[in-house]
Coordinates of C-alpha atoms in Angstrom, one line a residue:
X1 CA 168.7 -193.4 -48.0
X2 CA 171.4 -190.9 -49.5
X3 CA 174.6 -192.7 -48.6
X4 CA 177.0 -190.3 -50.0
X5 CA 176.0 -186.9 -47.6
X6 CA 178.8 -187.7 -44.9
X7 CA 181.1 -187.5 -47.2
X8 CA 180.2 -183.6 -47.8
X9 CA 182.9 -182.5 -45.8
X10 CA 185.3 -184.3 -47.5
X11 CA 184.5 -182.1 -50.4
X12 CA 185.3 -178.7 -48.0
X13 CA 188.8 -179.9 -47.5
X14 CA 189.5 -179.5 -51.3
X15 CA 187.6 -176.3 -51.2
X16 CA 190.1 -175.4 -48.1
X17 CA 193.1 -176.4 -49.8
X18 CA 191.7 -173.8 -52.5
X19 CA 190.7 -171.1 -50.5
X20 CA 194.2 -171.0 -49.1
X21 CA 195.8 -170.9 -52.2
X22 CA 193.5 -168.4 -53.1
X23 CA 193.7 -166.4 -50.4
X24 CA 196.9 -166.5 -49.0
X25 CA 199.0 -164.1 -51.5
X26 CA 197.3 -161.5 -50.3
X27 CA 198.9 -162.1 -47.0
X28 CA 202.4 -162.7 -48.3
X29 CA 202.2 -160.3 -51.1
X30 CA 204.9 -157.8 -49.5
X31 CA 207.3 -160.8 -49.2
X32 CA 206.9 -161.7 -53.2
X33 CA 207.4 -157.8 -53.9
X34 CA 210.7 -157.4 -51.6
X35 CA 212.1 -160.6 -53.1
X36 CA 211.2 -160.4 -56.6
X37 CA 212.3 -156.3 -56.4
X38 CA 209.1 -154.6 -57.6
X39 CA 206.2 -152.8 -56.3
X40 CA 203.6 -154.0 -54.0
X41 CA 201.0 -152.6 -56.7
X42 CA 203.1 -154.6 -58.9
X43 CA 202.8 -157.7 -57.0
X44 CA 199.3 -157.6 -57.0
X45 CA 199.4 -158.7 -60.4
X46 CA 199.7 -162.5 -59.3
X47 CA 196.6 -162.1 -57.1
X48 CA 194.8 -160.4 -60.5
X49 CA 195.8 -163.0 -63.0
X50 CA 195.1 -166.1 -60.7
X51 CA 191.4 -164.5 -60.4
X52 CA 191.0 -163.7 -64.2
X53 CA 192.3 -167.0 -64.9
X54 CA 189.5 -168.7 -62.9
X55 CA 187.0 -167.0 -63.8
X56 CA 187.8 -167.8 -67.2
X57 CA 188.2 -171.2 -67.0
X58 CA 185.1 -171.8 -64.6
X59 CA 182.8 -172.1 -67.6
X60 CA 185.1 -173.4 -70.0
X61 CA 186.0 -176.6 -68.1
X62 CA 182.8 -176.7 -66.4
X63 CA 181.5 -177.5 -70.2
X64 CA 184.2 -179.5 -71.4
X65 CA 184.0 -181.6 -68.1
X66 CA 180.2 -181.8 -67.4
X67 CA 180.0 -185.5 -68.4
X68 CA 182.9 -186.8 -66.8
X69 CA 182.6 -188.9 -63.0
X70 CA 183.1 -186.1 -60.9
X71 CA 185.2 -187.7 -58.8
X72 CA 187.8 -187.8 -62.0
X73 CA 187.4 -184.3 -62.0
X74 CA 188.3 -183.3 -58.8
X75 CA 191.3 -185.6 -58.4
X76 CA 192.7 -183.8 -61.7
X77 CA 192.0 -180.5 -60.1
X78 CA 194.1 -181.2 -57.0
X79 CA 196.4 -182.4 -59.3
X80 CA 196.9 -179.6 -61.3
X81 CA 196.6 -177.7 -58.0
X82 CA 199.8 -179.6 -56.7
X83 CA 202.3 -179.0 -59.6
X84 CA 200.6 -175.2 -59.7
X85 CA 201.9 -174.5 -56.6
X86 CA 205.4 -176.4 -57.0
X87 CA 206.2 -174.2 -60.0
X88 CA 205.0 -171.1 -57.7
X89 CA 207.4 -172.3 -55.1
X90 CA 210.4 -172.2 -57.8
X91 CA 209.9 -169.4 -60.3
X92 CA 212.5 -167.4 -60.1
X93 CA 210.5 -163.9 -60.9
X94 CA 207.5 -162.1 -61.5
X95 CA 206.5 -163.1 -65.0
X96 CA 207.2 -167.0 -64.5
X97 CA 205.4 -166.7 -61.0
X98 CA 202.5 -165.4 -62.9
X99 CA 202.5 -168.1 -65.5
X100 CA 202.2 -170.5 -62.3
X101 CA 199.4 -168.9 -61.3
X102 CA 197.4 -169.0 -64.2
X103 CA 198.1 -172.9 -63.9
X104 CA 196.8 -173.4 -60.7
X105 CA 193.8 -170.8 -61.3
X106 CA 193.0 -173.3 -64.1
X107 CA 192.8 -175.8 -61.6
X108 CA 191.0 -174.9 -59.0
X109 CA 188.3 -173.9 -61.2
X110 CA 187.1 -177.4 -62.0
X111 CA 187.2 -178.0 -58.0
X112 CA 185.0 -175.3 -56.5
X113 CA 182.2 -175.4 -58.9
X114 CA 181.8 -179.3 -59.1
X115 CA 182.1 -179.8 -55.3
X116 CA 179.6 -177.2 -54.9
X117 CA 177.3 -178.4 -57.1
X118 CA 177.6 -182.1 -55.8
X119 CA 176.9 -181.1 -52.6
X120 CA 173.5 -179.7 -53.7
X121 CA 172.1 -182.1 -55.8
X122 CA 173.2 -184.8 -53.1
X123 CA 171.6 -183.0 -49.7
X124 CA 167.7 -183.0 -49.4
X125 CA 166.0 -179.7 -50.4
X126 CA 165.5 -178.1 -47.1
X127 CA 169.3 -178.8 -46.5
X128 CA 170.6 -177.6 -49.2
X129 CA 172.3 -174.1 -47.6
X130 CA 173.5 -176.1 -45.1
X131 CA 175.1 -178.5 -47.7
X132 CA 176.6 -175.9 -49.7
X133 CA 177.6 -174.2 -46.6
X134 CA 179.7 -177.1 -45.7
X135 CA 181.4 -177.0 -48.7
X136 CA 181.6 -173.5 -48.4
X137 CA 183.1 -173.5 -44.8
X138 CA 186.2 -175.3 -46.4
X139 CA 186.8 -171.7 -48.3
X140 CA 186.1 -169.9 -44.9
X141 CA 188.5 -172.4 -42.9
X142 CA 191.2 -171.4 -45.4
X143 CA 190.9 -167.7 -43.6
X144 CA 191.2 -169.0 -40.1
X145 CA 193.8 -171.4 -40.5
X146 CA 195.5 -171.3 -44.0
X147 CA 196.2 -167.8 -44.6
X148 CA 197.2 -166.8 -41.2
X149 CA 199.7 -169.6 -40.9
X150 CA 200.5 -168.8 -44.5
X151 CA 201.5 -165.2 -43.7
X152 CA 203.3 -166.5 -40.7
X153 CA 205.4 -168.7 -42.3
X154 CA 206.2 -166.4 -45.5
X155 CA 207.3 -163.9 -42.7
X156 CA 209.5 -166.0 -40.8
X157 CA 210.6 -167.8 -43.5
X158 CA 210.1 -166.3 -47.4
X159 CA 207.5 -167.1 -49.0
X160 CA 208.1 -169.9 -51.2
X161 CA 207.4 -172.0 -48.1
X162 CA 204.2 -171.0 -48.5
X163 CA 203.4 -172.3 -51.9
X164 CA 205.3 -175.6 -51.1
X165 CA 202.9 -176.0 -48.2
X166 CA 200.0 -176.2 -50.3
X167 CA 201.4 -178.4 -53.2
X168 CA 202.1 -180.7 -49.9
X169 CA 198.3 -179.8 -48.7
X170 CA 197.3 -180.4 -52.2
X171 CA 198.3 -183.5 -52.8
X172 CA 197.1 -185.0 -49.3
X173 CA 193.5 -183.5 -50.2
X174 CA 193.9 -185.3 -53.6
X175 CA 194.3 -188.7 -51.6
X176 CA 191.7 -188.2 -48.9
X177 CA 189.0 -187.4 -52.2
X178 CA 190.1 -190.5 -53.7
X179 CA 190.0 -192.7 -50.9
X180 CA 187.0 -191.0 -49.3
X181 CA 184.9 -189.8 -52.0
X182 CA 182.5 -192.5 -53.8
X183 CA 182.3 -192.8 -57.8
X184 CA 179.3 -190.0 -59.0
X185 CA 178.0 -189.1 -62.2
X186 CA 175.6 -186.2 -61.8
X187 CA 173.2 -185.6 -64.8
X188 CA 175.1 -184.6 -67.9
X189 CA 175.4 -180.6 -68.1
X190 CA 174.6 -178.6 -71.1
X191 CA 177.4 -177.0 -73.4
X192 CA 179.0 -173.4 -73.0
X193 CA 176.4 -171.7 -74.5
X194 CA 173.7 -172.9 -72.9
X195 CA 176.0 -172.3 -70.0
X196 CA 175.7 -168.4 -70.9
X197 CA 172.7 -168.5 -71.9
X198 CA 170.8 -168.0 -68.7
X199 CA 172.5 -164.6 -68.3
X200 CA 170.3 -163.2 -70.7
X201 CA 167.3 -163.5 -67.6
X202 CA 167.2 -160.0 -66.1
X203 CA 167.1 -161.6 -62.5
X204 CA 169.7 -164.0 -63.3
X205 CA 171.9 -161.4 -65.1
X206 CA 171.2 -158.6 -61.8
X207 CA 172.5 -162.0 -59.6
X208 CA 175.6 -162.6 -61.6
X209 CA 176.5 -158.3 -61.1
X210 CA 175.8 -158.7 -57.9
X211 CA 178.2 -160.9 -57.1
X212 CA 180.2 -159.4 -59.2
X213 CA 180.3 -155.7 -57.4
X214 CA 180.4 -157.0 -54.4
X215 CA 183.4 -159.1 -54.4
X216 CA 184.9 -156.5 -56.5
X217 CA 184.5 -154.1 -53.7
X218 CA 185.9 -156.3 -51.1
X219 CA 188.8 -157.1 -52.9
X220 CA 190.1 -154.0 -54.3
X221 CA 190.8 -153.5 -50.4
X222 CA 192.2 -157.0 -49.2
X223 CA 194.2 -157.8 -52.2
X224 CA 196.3 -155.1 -50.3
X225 CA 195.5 -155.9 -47.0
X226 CA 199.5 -155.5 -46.0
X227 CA 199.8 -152.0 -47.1
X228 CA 196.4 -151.1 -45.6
X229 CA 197.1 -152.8 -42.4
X230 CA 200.6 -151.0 -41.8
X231 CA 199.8 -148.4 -39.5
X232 CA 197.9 -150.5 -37.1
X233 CA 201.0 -153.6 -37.4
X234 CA 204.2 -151.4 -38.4
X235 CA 205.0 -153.5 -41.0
X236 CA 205.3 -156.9 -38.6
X237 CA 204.1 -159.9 -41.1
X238 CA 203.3 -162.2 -37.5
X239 CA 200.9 -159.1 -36.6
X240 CA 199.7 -159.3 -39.8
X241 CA 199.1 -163.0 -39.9
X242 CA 196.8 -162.9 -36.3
X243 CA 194.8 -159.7 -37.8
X244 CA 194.3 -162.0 -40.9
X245 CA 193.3 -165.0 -38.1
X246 CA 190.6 -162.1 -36.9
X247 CA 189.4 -162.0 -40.3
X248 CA 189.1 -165.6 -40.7
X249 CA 187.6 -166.7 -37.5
X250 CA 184.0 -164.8 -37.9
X251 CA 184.3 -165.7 -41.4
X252 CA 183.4 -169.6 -40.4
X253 CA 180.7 -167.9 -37.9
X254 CA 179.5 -165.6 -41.3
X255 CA 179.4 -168.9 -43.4
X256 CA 177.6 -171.2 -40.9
X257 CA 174.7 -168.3 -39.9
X258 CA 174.7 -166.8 -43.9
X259 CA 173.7 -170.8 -44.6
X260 CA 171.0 -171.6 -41.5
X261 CA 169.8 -167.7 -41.9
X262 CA 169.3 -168.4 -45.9
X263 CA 167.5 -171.7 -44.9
X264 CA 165.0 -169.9 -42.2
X265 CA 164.6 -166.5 -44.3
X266 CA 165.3 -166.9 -47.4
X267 CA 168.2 -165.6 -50.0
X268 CA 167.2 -162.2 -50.6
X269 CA 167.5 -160.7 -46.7
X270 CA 170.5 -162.5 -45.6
X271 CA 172.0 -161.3 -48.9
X272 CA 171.2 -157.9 -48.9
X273 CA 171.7 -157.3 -44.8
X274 CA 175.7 -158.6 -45.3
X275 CA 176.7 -157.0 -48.4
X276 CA 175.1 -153.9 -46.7
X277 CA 177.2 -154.4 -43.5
X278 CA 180.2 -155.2 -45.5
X279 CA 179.9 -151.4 -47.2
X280 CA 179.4 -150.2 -44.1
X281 CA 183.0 -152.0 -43.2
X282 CA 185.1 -150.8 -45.8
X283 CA 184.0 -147.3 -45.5
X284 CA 185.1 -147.2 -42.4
X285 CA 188.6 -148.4 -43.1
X286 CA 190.6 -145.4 -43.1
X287 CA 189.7 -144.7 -39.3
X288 CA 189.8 -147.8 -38.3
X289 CA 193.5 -149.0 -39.9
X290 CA 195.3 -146.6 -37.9
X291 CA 195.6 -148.3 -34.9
X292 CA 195.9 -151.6 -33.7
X293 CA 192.4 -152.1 -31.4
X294 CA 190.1 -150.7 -34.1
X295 CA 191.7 -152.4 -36.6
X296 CA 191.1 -156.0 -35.0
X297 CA 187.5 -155.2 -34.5
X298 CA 187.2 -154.1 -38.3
X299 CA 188.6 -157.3 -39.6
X300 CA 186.4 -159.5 -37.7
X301 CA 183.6 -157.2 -38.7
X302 CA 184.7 -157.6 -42.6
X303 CA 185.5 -161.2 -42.3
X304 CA 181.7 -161.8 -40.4
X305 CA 179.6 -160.1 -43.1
X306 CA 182.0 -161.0 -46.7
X307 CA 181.5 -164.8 -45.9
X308 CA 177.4 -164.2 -45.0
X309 CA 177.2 -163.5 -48.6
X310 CA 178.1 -166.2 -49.9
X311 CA 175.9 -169.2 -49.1
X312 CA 172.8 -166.5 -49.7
X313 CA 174.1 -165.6 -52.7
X314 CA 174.8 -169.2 -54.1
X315 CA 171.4 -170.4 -53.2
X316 CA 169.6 -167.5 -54.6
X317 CA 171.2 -168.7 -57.7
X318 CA 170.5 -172.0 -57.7
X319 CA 167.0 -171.1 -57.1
X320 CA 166.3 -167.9 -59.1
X321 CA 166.2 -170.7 -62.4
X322 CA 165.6 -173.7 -61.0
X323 CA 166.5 -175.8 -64.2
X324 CA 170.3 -174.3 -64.7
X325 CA 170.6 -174.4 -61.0
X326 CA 174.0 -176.2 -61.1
X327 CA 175.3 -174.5 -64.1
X328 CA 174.4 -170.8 -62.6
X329 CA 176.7 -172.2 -59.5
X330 CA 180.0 -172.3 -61.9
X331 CA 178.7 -168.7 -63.8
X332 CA 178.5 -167.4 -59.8
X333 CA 182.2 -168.8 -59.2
X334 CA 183.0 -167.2 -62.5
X335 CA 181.8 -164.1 -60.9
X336 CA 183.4 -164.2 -57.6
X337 CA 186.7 -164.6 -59.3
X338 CA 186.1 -161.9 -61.8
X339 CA 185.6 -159.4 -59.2
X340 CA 188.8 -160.7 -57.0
X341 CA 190.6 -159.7 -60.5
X342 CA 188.8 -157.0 -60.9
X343 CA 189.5 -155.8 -57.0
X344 CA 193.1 -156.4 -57.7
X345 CA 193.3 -154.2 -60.8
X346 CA 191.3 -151.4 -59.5
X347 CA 193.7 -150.9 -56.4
X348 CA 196.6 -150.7 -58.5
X349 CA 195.2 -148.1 -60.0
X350 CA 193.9 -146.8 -57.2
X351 CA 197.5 -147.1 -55.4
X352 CA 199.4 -146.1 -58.4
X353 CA 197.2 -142.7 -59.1
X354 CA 195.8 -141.8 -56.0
X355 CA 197.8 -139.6 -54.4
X356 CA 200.0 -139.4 -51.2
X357 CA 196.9 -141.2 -49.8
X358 CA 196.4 -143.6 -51.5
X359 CA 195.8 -146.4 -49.1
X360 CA 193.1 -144.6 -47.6
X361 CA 191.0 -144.5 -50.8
X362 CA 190.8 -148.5 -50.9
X363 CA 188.2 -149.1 -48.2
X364 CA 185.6 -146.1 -49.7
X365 CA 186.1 -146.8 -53.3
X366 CA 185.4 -151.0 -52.3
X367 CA 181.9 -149.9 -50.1
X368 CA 180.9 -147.5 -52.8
X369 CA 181.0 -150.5 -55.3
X370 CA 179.1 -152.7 -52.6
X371 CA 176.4 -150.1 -52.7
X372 CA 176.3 -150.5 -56.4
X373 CA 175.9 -154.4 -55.6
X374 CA 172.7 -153.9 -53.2
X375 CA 171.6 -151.9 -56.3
X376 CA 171.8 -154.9 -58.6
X377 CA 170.3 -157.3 -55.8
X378 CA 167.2 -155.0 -55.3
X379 CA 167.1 -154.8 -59.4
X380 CA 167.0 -158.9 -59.9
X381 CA 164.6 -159.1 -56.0
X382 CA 161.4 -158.9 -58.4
X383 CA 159.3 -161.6 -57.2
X384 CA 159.3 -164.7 -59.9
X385 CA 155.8 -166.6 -60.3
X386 CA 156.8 -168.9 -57.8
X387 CA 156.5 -165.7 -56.0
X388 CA 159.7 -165.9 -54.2
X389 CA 163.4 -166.4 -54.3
X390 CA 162.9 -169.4 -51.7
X391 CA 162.9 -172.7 -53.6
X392 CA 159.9 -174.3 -54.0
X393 CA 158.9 -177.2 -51.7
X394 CA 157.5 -179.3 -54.6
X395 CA 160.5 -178.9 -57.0
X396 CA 163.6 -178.3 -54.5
X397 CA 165.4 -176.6 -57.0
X398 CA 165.9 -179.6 -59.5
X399 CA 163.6 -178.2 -62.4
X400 CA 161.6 -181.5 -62.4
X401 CA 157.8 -181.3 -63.4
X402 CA 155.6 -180.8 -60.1
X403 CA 155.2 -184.8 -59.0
X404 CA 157.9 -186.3 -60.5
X405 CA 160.6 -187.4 -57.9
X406 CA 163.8 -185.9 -57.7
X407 CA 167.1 -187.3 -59.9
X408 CA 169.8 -188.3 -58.1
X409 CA 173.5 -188.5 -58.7
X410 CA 174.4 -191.9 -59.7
X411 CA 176.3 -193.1 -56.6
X412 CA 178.9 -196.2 -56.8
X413 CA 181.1 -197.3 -54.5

């Protein structure tokens, strides 16, 4: 009997406490620029470097740390993520803010990747989306309730409240993991470069860009969600916070259906159906920002069909090589972040040389890139001699010979 599946949500309250780190600056991003006296485009910077800095580190620690209890490894994280987000509440401008960042990037890489991973290996086979989109839901929740609140609060009070609510959220997620959270080893992980090495699989490489693109596309719109929202909320950060709360809301409902869809279809459809709907999203964002009505209806549409994407996309991954399963996980969180950094760089340069229109070339130049994605998704959809990207019944995933029982995480309590 697998004792340690109820505690799977306890893992998505970490992930939530990351999400809304992650998520949030986007929200108070006008705040930080006002107060720190420089550019919105500027500002994005510290949504940029936080990415880059995860995506980074994913890997990197994920090697270093592959051996270690995994508790130990996500009570460290939430450490790191605590003081991260103290010395965001304090720095007193934009390069020092940045340098926090970077800090609590580092940390939360350890934490997304490992509590995903767990919650794979730990769930039975035909479960497994549903596990991951547990863990996944905790990223999601972060929309509904973190970064609205977030936004809320930065506006009514400044935004260092913000950060010192999630070294205070942080820190209380650190001691519901440590009280809640059994002692796990899962089997040792290989080094960095056999961490790279699957990339060098055309279907696996095609999975990575896809991921890539795609967040890349969405991003290089929401980093700047404040700007791009200003016609439709004049500037008001509390109207800004509930359009957020739109967002946030389907994303939970894109999440739960992307995961049950994935386990009733299969990766490739759900995958390629909500990446297609989220191009079809940000193309339409420069009619639909200009007033109020449309607006709300194209952030729930955008916040419904980004988080669909993502428990297709991770168990495509974990299936596509069944062996490196849990290592293509942290090489598909390396990608996420990538693109968010990559998202925020393109729209400053897209804000900073676009013209007295700027804002308006965010949305088209982020669907064009998800088009590119459903490019790479069709490129790596070439059945493999399994003859499909749905895991196989007999290995669920695990790379085990045919007949040979599963391994387990070593549980203790």
């Amino acid at each position: 009997m697998r004792r340690v599946v109820p505690v799977v949500p306890l893992l998505a309250v970490g992930a939530f406490a990351i999400g809304t780190d992650t998520f949030v600056v986007a929200g108070v991003l006008p705040e930080v620029a006002r107060d720190l006296d420089v550019s919105v485009a500027s500002a994005g910077w510290v949504s940029t470097v936080f990415a880059l800095a995860y995506a980074v580190a994913a890997p990197v620690l994920g090697a270093v740390t592959g051996r270690w209890e995994r508790r130990t490894v996500l009570l460290l994280s939430l450490a790191g993520f605590t003081v991260g987000n103290v010395a965001s509440a304090l720095a007193p401008d934009l390069p020092l803010l940045l340098g926090a960042r970077v800090l609590t990037a580092v940390s939360a890489a350890l934490y997304v990747p490992a509590a995903s991973a767990s919650a794979a290996a730990l769930a039975a086979p035909e479960r497994r989306g549903r596990a991951m989109a547990v863990v996944l839901g905790g990223l999601s929740a972060a929309t509904v309730a973190g970064v609205p609140f977030g936004t809320w609060l930065a506006a009514d009070l400044r935004w260092q409240a913000t950060f010192w609510l999630l070294a205070a959220l942080g820190a209380g997620c650190a001691a519901a993991v440590s009280v809640g959270l059994p002692a796990m080893r899962l089997p040792a992980g290989p080094g960095l470069a056999a961490r790279l090495a699957p990339l060098r699989q055309g279907r696996v490489g095609a999975a990575v860009l896809t991921t890539a693109l795609f967040m890349t596309g969405g991003y290089l719109a929401l980093t700047y969600v404040g700007a791009l929202l200003a016609p439709a909320t004049d500037g008001d950060g509390t109207l800004l916070a509930v359009l957020l709360l739109v967002f946030g809301v389907p994303g939970v409902v894109g999440t739960v259906l992307g995961g049950r869809a994935t386990d009733r279809w299969g990766a490739r459809p759900v995958l390629l159906a909500s990446v297609a709907g989220l191009a079809l999203v940000l193309a339409t964002l420069p009619l639909t920002r200009q007033a109020l009505l449309p607006a709300t209806l194209a952030m729930a549409a955008w916040g419904l069909t980004a988080m669909a994407t993502q428990p297709a996309q991770q168990h495509r991954l974990f299936t596509v090589a069944p062996g490196s399963g849990p290592l293509l996980l942290s090489l598909n969180s390396s990608a996420t972040f990538l693109g968010i950094a990559l998202g925020g760089f393109l729209g400053n340069r897209v804000l900073r040389h676009g013209g007295e229109h700027a804002v308006d070339l965010l949305g088209p130049v982020g669907a064009a890139l998800c088009v590119l994605a459903l490019g790479a998704a069709l490129l790596g959809a070439r059945p493999s001699r399994a003859g499909d990207d749905r895991e196989p019944p007999d290995q669920g995933g695990t790379g085990r010979e045919p007949g040979r029982p599963a391994p387990r995480a070593a549980v203790r309590r």
